[in-house]
Amino acid sequence: MNATLERPIDRWFHNYSGDHRNDTNQLIHIFAVPAILWSVVALVWCIPVFGTMFQSGIWAGLAMFATWMFYNRLSRPIGYGMLVAFFTIGCSCRLIEQTYGLQTLLYSAITVFVVAWIAQFIGHKIEGKKPSFLTDLVYLLIGPIWVLSKFYRKMDWKY
């Protein structure tokens, strides 16, 4: 086996990259994937938790923690980066909720989700390949760390 594909994360990235070779599609992904990640967390944030002291955010917190565990298991440095990303996303959701209300967070999340997915499908139309998640849903989790890994490589950080 290729020495660069020994780790599961490298295999995931190798396969994901095969569907993302076009520069325009990659650029779209750099913006759209984090936007989708934020919007999904924000949507889950808006799910009410009746009968507890938590009014919102608990489901999002649990989902972010479970996802972070998956990332951290694939790569500690990627896990640390996603911990920062999830913390930032959680803080932004809380700030929007506290400042403008849960309804604004919900409508913002829906808008961002729809616009970012339209951008993604335009990117894949340009690429001429279907999105990776259509072959394996795990690629919905790989997209954010693939984008993060591009940043790590640019900074010359190991993951």
XYZ file of C-alpha atoms in Angstrom:
159
model
C 0.000 0.000 0.000
C 1.110 3.549 -0.680
C 2.890 4.914 2.402
C 0.824 8.100 2.243
C -2.428 6.101 2.510
C -1.634 4.074 5.631
C -3.845 6.112 7.944
C -7.639 6.086 7.567
C -7.711 9.885 7.353
C -5.342 9.813 4.383
C -7.532 7.268 2.604
C -10.639 9.379 3.263
C -8.893 12.491 1.915
C -7.494 10.641 -1.097
C -10.923 9.360 -2.100
C -12.649 12.672 -1.368
C -10.027 14.576 -3.375
C -10.773 12.381 -6.385
C -14.178 14.069 -6.665
C -12.728 17.530 -6.077
C -9.957 18.180 -8.611
C -11.364 21.258 -10.311
C -9.972 24.506 -8.856
C -13.340 26.290 -9.019
C -15.086 23.417 -7.248
C -12.399 23.385 -4.572
C -12.760 27.137 -4.062
C -16.523 26.784 -3.733
C -16.005 24.018 -1.176
C -13.645 26.159 0.899
C -16.523 28.566 1.507
C -19.602 26.368 1.193
C -18.537 23.431 3.393
C -17.902 25.540 6.519
C -21.151 27.405 5.806
C -23.029 24.100 5.635
C -21.356 22.920 8.838
C -22.393 26.125 10.616
C -25.935 25.907 9.273
C -26.380 22.274 10.327
C -25.163 23.040 13.848
C -27.445 26.090 13.952
C -30.422 24.032 12.773
C -29.778 21.410 15.434
C -29.247 24.234 17.939
C -32.831 25.315 17.325
C -34.334 21.970 18.361
C -36.076 22.654 21.681
C -35.391 20.642 24.813
C -38.595 20.699 26.814
C -38.632 19.899 30.503
C -35.004 20.802 31.156
C -33.099 23.886 32.148
C -31.747 24.045 28.577
C -33.848 26.069 26.179
C -31.663 25.393 23.152
C -28.240 24.231 22.079
C -27.968 20.962 23.982
C -28.586 18.759 20.933
C -26.072 20.770 18.932
C -23.537 20.439 21.728
C -23.998 16.683 21.832
C -23.785 16.404 18.042
C -20.632 18.533 17.919
C -19.051 16.433 20.666
C -19.842 13.140 18.913
C -18.530 14.475 15.617
C -15.438 15.861 17.292
C -14.727 12.423 18.779
C -14.796 10.953 15.246
C -12.394 13.653 14.012
C -10.082 13.371 16.997
C -9.850 9.630 16.495
C -8.826 10.120 12.861
C -6.184 12.727 13.729
C -5.355 14.610 16.927
C -4.244 17.785 15.116
C -7.420 17.764 13.011
C -9.382 17.099 16.202
C -7.841 20.162 17.846
C -8.662 22.293 14.814
C -12.248 21.089 14.741
C -12.553 21.689 18.487
C -11.732 25.341 17.794
C -14.170 25.355 14.856
C -16.992 23.811 16.902
C -16.355 26.180 19.806
C -16.531 29.138 17.422
C -19.687 27.807 15.764
C -21.328 27.188 19.131
C -20.428 30.669 20.361
C -21.800 32.245 17.171
C -25.076 30.322 17.520
C -25.404 31.386 21.140
C -24.586 34.993 20.270
C -27.141 35.126 17.450
C -29.760 33.479 19.647
C -29.151 35.851 22.543
C -28.935 38.970 20.372
C -31.610 38.359 17.743
C -33.578 35.374 18.979
C -33.936 31.731 18.102
C -36.216 32.439 15.149
C -33.530 34.589 13.488
C -30.964 31.842 14.063
C -33.330 29.316 12.504
C -34.092 31.430 9.425
C -30.417 32.320 9.003
C -29.453 28.658 9.218
C -32.050 27.652 6.628
C -30.914 30.403 4.259
C -27.216 29.584 4.622
C -27.918 25.866 4.247
C -29.874 26.302 0.997
C -27.467 28.817 -0.564
C -24.360 26.810 0.383
C -25.805 23.563 -1.011
C -26.750 25.296 -4.250
C -23.139 26.485 -4.472
C -21.909 22.938 -3.784
C -24.011 21.472 -6.583
C -22.877 24.207 -8.963
C -19.287 23.300 -8.071
C -19.930 19.646 -8.781
C -21.644 20.516 -12.058
C -18.483 22.404 -13.040
C -16.388 19.463 -11.807
C -18.479 16.994 -13.758
C -18.624 14.571 -10.842
C -21.290 13.784 -8.304
C -20.743 14.764 -4.666
C -18.818 12.165 -2.660
C -21.570 11.760 -0.076
C -23.772 10.165 -2.736
C -21.473 7.134 -2.590
C -20.941 7.147 1.196
C -22.680 9.405 3.726
C -19.522 9.512 5.859
C -18.180 12.002 3.313
C -20.591 14.541 4.821
C -18.275 14.377 7.851
C -15.088 14.314 5.767
C -15.803 17.549 3.871
C -15.146 19.902 6.817
C -11.858 18.250 7.780
C -10.784 18.085 4.128
C -11.177 21.868 3.995
C -9.342 22.174 7.327
C -6.533 19.955 6.016
C -6.054 22.372 3.095
C -5.506 25.137 5.665
C -3.097 22.905 7.614
C -1.075 22.224 4.462
C -0.985 25.937 3.632
C 0.340 26.633 7.142
C 2.767 23.686 6.798
C 1.179 21.959 9.790
C 1.056 18.179 10.041
C -2.244 16.443 10.541
